[in-house]
Coordinates of C-alpha atoms in Angstrom, one line a residue:
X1 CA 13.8 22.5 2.9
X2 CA 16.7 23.7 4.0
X3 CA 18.7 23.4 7.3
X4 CA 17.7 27.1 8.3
X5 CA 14.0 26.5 7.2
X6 CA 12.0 26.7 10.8
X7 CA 8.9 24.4 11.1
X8 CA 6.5 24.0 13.7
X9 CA 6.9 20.3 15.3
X10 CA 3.7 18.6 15.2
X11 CA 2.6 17.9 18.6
X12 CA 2.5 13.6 19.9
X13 CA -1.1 14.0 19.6
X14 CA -1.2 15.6 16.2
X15 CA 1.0 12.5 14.7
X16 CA -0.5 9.8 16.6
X17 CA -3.7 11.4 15.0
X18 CA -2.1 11.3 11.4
X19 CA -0.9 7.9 11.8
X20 CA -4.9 6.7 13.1
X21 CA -6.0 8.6 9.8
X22 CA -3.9 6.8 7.6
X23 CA -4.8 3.1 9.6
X24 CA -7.6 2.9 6.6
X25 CA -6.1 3.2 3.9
X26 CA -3.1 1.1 4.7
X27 CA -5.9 -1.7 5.7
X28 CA -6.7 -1.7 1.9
X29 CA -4.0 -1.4 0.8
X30 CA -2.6 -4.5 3.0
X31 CA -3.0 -7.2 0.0
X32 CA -1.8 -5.1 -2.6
X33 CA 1.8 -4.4 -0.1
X34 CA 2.2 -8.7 0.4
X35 CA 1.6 -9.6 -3.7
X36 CA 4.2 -6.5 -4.9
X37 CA 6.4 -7.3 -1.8
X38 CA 6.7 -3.4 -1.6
X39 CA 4.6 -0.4 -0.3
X40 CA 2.4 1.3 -2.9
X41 CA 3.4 4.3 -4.0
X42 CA -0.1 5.6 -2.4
X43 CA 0.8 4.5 1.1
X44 CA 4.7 6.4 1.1
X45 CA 2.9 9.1 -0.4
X46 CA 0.2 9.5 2.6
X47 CA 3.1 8.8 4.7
X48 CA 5.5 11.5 3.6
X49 CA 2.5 14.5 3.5
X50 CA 1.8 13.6 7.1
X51 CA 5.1 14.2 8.2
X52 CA 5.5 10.9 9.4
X53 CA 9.0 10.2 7.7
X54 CA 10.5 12.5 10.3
X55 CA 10.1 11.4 13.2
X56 CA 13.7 10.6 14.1
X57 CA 15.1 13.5 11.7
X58 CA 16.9 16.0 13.7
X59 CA 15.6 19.7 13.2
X60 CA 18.6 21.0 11.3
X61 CA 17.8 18.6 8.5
X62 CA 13.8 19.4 8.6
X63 CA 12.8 16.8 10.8
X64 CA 10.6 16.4 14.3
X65 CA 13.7 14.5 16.6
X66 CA 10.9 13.3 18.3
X67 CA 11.7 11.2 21.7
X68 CA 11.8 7.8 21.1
X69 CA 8.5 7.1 23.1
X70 CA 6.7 9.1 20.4
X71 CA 8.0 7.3 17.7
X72 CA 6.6 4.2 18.8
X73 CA 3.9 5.1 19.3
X74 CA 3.2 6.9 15.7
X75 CA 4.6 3.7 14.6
X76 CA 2.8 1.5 16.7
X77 CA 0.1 2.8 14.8
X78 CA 1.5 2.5 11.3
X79 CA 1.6 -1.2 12.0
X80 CA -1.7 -1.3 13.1
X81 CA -2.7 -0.6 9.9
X82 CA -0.2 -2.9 7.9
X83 CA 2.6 -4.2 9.7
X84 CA 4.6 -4.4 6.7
X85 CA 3.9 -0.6 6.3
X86 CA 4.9 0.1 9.2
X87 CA 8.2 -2.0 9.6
X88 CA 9.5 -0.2 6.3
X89 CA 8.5 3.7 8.5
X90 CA 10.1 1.9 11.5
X91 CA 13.4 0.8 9.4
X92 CA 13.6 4.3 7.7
X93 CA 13.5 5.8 11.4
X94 CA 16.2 3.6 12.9
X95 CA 18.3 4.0 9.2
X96 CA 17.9 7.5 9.9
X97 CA 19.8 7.9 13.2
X98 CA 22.8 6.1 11.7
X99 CA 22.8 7.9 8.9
X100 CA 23.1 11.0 10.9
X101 CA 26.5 9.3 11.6
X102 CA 27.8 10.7 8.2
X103 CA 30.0 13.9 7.4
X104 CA 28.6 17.2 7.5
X105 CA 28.7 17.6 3.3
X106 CA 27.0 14.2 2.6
X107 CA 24.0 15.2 4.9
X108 CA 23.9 18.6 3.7
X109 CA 23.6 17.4 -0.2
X110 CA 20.6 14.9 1.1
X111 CA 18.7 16.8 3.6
X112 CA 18.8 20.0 2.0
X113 CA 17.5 18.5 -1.5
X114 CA 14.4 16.3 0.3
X115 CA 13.4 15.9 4.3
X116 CA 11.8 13.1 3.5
X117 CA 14.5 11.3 2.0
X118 CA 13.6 7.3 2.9
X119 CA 16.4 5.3 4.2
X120 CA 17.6 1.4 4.9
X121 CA 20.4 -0.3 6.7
X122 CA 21.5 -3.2 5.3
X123 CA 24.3 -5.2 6.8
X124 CA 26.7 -8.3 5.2
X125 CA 28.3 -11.4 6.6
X126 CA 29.8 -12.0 3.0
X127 CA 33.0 -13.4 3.1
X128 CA 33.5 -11.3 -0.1
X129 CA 32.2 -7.9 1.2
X130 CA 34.9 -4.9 0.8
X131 CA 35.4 -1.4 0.3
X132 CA 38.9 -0.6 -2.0
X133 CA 40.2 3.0 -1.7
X134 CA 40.1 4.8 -4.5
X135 CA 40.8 8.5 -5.2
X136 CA 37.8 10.0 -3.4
X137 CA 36.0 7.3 -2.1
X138 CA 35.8 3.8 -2.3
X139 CA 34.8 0.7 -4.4
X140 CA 32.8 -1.6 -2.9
X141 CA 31.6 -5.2 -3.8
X142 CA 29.4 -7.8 -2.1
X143 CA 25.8 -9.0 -1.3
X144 CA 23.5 -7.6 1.4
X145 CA 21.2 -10.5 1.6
X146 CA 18.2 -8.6 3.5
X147 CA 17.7 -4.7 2.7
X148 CA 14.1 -4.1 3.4
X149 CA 12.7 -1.8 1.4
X150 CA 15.2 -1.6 -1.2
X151 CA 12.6 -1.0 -4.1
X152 CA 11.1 2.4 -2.4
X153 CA 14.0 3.9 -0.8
X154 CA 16.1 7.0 -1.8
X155 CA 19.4 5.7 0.1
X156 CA 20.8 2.8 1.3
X157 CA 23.1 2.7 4.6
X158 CA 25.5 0.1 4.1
X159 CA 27.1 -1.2 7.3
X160 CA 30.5 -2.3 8.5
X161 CA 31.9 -2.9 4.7
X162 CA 35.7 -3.8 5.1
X163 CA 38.0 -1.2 3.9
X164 CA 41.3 -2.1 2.3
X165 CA 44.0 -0.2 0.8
X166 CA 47.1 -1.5 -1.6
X167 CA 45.4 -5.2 -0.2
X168 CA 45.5 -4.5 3.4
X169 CA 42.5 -4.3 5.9
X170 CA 42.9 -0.8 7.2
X171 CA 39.4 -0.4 8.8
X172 CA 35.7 -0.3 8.6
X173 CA 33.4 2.2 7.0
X174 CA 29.4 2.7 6.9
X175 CA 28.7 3.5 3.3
X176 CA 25.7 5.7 1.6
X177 CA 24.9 4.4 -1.7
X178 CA 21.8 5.0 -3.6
X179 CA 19.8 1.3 -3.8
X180 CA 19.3 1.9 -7.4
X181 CA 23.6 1.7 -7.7
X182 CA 23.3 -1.8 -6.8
X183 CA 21.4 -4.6 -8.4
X184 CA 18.5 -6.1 -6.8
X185 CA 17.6 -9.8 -6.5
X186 CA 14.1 -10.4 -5.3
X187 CA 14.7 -13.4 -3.0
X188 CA 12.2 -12.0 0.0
X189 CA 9.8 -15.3 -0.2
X190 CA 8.9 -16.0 3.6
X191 CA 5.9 -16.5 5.5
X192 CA 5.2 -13.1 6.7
X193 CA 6.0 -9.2 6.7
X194 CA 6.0 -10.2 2.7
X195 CA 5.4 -6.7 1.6
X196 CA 8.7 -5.1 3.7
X197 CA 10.7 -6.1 0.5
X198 CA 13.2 -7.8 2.4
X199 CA 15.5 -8.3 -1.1
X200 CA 19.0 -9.2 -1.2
X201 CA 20.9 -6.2 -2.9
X202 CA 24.5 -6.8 -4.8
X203 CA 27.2 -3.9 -4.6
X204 CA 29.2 -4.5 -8.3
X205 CA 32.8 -1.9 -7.9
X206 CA 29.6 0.5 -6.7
X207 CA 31.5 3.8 -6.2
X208 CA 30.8 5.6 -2.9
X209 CA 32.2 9.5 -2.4
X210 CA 33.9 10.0 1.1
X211 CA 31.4 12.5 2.1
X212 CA 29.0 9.5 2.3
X213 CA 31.6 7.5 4.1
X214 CA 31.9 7.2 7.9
X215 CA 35.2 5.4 8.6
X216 CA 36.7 3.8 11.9
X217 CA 40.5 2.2 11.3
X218 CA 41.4 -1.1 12.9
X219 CA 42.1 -1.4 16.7
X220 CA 45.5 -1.9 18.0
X221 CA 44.9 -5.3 18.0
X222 CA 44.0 -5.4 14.8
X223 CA 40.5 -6.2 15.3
X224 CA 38.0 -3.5 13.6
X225 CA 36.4 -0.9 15.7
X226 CA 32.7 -0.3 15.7
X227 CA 31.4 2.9 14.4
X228 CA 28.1 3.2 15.6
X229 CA 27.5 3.3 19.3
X230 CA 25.5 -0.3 20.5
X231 CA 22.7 2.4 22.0
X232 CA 22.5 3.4 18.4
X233 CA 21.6 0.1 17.1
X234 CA 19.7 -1.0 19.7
X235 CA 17.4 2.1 19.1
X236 CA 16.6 0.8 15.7
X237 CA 15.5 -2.5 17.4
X238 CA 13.0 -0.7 19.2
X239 CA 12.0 0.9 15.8
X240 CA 10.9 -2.2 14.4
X241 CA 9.7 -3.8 17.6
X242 CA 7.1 -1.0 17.5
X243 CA 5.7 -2.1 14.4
X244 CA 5.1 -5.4 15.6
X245 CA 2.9 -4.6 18.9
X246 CA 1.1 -2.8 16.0
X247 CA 0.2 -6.2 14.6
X248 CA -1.3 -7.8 17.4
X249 CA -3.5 -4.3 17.9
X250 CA -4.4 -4.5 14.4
X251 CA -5.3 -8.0 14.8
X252 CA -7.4 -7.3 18.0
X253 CA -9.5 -4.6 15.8
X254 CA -10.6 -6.8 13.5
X255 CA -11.3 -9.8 15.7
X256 CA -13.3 -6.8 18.1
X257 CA -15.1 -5.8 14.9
X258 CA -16.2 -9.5 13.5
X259 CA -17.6 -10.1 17.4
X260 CA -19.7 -6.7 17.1
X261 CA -20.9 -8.2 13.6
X262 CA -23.1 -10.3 15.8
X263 CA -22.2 -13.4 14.5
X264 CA -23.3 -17.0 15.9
X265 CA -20.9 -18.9 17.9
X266 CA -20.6 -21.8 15.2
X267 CA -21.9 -25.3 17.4
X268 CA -23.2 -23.6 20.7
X269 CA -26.2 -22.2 21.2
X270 CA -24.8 -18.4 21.5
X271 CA -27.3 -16.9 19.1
X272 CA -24.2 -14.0 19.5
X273 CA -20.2 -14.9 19.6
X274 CA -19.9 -11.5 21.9
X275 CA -23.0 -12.9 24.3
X276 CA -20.5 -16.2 25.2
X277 CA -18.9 -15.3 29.0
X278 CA -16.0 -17.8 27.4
X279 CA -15.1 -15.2 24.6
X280 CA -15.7 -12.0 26.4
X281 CA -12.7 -13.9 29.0
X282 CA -10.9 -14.7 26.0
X283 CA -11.0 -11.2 24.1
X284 CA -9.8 -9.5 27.8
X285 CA -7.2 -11.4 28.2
X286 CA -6.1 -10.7 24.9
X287 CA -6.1 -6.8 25.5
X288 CA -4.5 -7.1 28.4
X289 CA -1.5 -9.0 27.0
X290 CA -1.0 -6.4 24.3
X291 CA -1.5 -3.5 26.8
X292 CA 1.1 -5.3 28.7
X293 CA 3.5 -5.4 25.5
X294 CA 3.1 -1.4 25.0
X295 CA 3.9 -1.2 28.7
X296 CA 7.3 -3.0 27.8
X297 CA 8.2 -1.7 24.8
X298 CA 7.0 2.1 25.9
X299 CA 9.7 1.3 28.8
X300 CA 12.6 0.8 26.7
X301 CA 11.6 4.0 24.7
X302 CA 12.0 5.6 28.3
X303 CA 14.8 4.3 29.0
X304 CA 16.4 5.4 26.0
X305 CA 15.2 9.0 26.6
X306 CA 17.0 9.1 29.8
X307 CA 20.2 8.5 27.7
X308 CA 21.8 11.5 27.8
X309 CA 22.5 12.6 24.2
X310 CA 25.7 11.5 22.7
X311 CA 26.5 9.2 25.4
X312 CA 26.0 5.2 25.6
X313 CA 23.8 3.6 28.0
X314 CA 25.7 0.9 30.0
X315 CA 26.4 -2.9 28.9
X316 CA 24.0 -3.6 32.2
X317 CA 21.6 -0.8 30.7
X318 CA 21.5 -2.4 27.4
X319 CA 21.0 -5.7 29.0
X320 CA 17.9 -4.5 30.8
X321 CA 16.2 -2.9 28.0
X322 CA 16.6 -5.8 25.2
X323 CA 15.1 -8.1 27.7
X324 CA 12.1 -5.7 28.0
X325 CA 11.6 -6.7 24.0
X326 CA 11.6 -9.8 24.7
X327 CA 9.2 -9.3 27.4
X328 CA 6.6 -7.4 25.1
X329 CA 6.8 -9.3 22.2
X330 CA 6.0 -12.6 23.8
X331 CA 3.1 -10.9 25.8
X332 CA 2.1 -10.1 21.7
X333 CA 2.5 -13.1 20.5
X334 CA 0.5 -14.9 23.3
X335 CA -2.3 -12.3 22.9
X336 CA -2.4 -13.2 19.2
X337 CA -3.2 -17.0 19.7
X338 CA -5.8 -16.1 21.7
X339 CA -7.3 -13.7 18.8
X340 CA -6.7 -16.5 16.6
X341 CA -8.7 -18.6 18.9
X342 CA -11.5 -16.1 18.8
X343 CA -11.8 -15.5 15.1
X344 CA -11.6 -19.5 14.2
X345 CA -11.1 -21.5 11.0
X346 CA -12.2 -18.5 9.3
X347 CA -9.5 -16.9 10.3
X348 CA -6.9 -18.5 8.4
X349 CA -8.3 -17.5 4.9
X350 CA -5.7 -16.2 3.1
X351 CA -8.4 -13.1 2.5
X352 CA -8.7 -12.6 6.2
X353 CA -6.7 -9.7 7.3
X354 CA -6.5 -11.7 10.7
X355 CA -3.7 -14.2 9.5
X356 CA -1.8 -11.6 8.0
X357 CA -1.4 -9.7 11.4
X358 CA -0.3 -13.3 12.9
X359 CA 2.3 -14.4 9.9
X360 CA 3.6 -11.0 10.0
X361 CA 4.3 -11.0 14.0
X362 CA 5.3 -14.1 13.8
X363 CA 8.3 -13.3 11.2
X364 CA 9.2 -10.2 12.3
X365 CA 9.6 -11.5 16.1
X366 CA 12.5 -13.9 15.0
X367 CA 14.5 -10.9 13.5
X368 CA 18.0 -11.5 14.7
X369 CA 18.3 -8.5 17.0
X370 CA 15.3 -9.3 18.4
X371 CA 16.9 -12.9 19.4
X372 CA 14.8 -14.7 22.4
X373 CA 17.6 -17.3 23.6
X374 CA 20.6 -14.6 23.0
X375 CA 18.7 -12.0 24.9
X376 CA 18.3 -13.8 27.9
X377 CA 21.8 -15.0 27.9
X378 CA 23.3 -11.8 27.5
X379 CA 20.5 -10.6 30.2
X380 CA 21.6 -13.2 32.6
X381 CA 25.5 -12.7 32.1
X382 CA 25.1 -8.8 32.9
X383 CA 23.2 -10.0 35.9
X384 CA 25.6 -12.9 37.1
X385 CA 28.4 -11.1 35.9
X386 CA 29.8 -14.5 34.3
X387 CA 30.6 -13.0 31.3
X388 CA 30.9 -10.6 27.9
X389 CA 27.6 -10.5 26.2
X390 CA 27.8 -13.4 23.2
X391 CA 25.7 -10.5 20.8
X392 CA 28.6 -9.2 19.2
X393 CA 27.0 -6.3 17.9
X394 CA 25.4 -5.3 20.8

C-alpha cells in the first residue's frame, strides 16, 4: 500500500470485534508464546489480516491513527487473550509513533513497501553505546539489553545512541536498524510476560543510512537534547499499560468460567463454588477493581486526546496522567489476588492459564516507566511545586 492508497478505517467496534475474535486462538496459543519466548508466527499473522498492527499508523502510511482510547481498548483485548501477545501489539503501537519521528525518505521506503511493518524501541544505558559519522550515516556499537520482540519484528527503533564525529560528542540520534543487523542474545529468563521476547540485542559497527536517522545536536550547555517529545513517550506507556489490564480481564474469564463449571467448594459444604455468598463477594469485588483500572487507564487515553496534535501536554499534565497508571494498575493487581483467591491451589499449576495472567501482571507492572515510587514523587513535586521531576525521561 501506498501513501495515496485510500482505505476505509474500521470503525472502534469493528476492531474491538476483531481483537474479541482473535481472544481464542491467542488463549491456545498462550503456552506455545512463554516456551519459544516469541509470538507464533500464527498469532502476528491473525494479527496483521485484522488490521490490528495499525492502530497508531497515521493514514498516509496505510494505517487507522486511531485515538488513543481506541487503541487501548483493541489492546486491552489483545491482552486478554495472552498478555504477552498483546504487550508485543502494544510495543509495536508505541514504536510506531516514534518512528514516525524519522525523515520523510526513510518512512516512505518502509510504509510504502508493507503497512504492517512491526516495530520495537529499544533503549541503552551502555557506557559503550555510540553512533560514529560516517559518509551517509552512521556506525553504531553497543547493547540494548531489553528489545522486546526482537525475533518477530521488521525494524528496530534504537533510542538516544550518542553521536560523535572526529571523537567528539556532537549530539544524539534515534536510529532505524533492521533487528536482524544486530546479534541477538537470548537473556529474557524472568518470571512473567516470558513470551514478549524481552532479548538483549548487540549493535557490531551496524551501519544506519541518515534517512533512518532522526538527530538533535548537544544543548548549549553541552548537555544532549531530547528528540522525542516526553508526551511521545509517555503515550507508549499507556500502550503497554493497556495490555496489562488485559491480564487481570483475562484472568477474571477464566476464574468466571471454572465457577460456572459447577465445581465443589473444596472443605465446605457448597455442593457449588458459585452458590457460596463468600465467593459471589469475592468475584464482585474483583470486577469492580478491574472496571475501576479501565476507568483509569481509559482517562489517560482521554487525556491524551485532548493534546492538541503536535504539541506537549504540560509537566503538571504529565504528572496527572502517569499517576492515573499507577492508579489502575494497582486496582489490577489487587483484583488479581482476589481471582487468585477464588481459583485456589489449583490455580498455580503451571498448566493453569490463571498463573500466567498473574506472573505476567505482575512483571509487566514493575516496567521502569511504569515506576510506583518515582510516579508519586514526581506526582507530588508537580503538586507541591518543590521540585523538577527526578524521571529524567519524562
Amino acid at each position: 500500500m501506498s501513501e495515496t492508497t485510500a482505505e476505509r478505517v474500521p470503525t472502534r467496534e469493528e476492531l474491538i470485534e476483531r481483537a474479541q475474535g482473535l481472544i481464542p486462538l491467542l488463549r491456545r496459543n498462550a503456552e506455545q508464546t512463554e516456551k519459544e519466548s516469541r509470538v507464533p508466527d500464527e498469532s502476528m499473522t491473525a494479527m496483521r489480516e485484522a488490521g490490528l498492527l495499525r492502530l497508531s499508523t497515521p493514514r498516509k502510511w496505510g494505517g487507522w491513527e486511531l485515538p488513543m482510547r481506541h487503541q487501548v481498548e483493541v489492546l486491552c483485548e489483545l491482552g486478554r487473550g495472552c498478555p504477552s501477545t498483546g504487550w508485543i501489539a502494544a510495543n509495536h503501537a508505541a514504536s510506531v509513533d516514534l518512528v514516525m519521528l524519522m525523515p520523510e525518505p526513510g518512512l516512505q521506503e518502509i510504509y510504502g513497501a508493507n503497512p504492517d511493518a512491526v516495530m520495537l524501541s529499544a533503549a541503552s544505558l551502555d557506557p559503550k553505546l555510540r553512533g560514529d559519522k560516517v559518509d551517509g550515516g552512521v556506525k553504531v556499537n553497543g547493547r540494548f539489553p531489553y528489545a522486546s520482540g526482537c525475533e518477530i519484528s521488521d525494524w528496530a527503533f534504537l533510542a538516544w545512541v550518542p553521536v560523535y564525529e572526529d571523537g567528539k560528542q556532537t549530539g544524539v540520534a534515534n536510529l532505524l536498524a533492521p533487528p536482524t543487523d544486530l546479534r541477538i542474545e537470548r537473556t529474557w529468563n524472568v518470571a512473567g510476560l516470558l513470551g514478549t521476547g524481552t532479548h538483549a540485542m548487540v549493535a557490531e559497527d551496524v551501519f544506519v543510512p541518515d534517512r533512518f536517522m532522526q538527530f538533535a545536536p548537544l544543548k548549549e550547555d553541552g548537555e544532549p537534547d531530547s528528540p522525542v517529545p516526553a508526551t511521545v513517550l509517555i503515550k507508549g506507556n499507556l500502550h503497554s499499560l493497556s495490555s496489562l489490564v488485559g491480564a487481570a480481564r483475562g484472568a477474571l474469564d477464566v476464574v468466571r468460567d471454572k465457577l460456572e463449571e459447577h465445581k465443589p467448594l473444596a472443605f465446605s459444604t457448597y455442593s457449588r463454588a458459585i452458590d457460596s455468598l463468600s465467593v459471589q463477594q469475592e468475584f464482585a469485588e474483583a470486577t469492580h477493581l478491574i472496571d475501576t483500572g479501565m476507568l483509569h487507564m481509559l482517562a489517560v487515553a482521554d487525556g491524551f486526546d485532548a493534546v492538541p496534535e503536535g504539541e506537549d501536554a504540560t509537566p503538571e499534565e504529565r504528572a496527572r496522567l502517569r499517576m492515573h497508571m499507577v492508579s489502575s494498575l494497582e486496582r489490577c493487581r489487587e483484583a488479581m489476588q482476589r481471582l487468585l483467591d477464588l481459583a485456589g491451589t489449583s490455580g498455580f499449576a503451571q498448566t493453569h492459564p490463571v498463573q500466567r495472567y498473574w506472573r505476567d501482571l505482575e512483571i509487566g507492572s514493575r516496567h521502569t516507566a511504569l515506576n510506583r515510587p518515582m510516579i508519586f514523587e514526581d506526582y507530588a513535586r508537580s503538586l507541591l511545586g518543590t521540585g523538577a521531576p527526578v524521571s529524567l525521561l519524562f
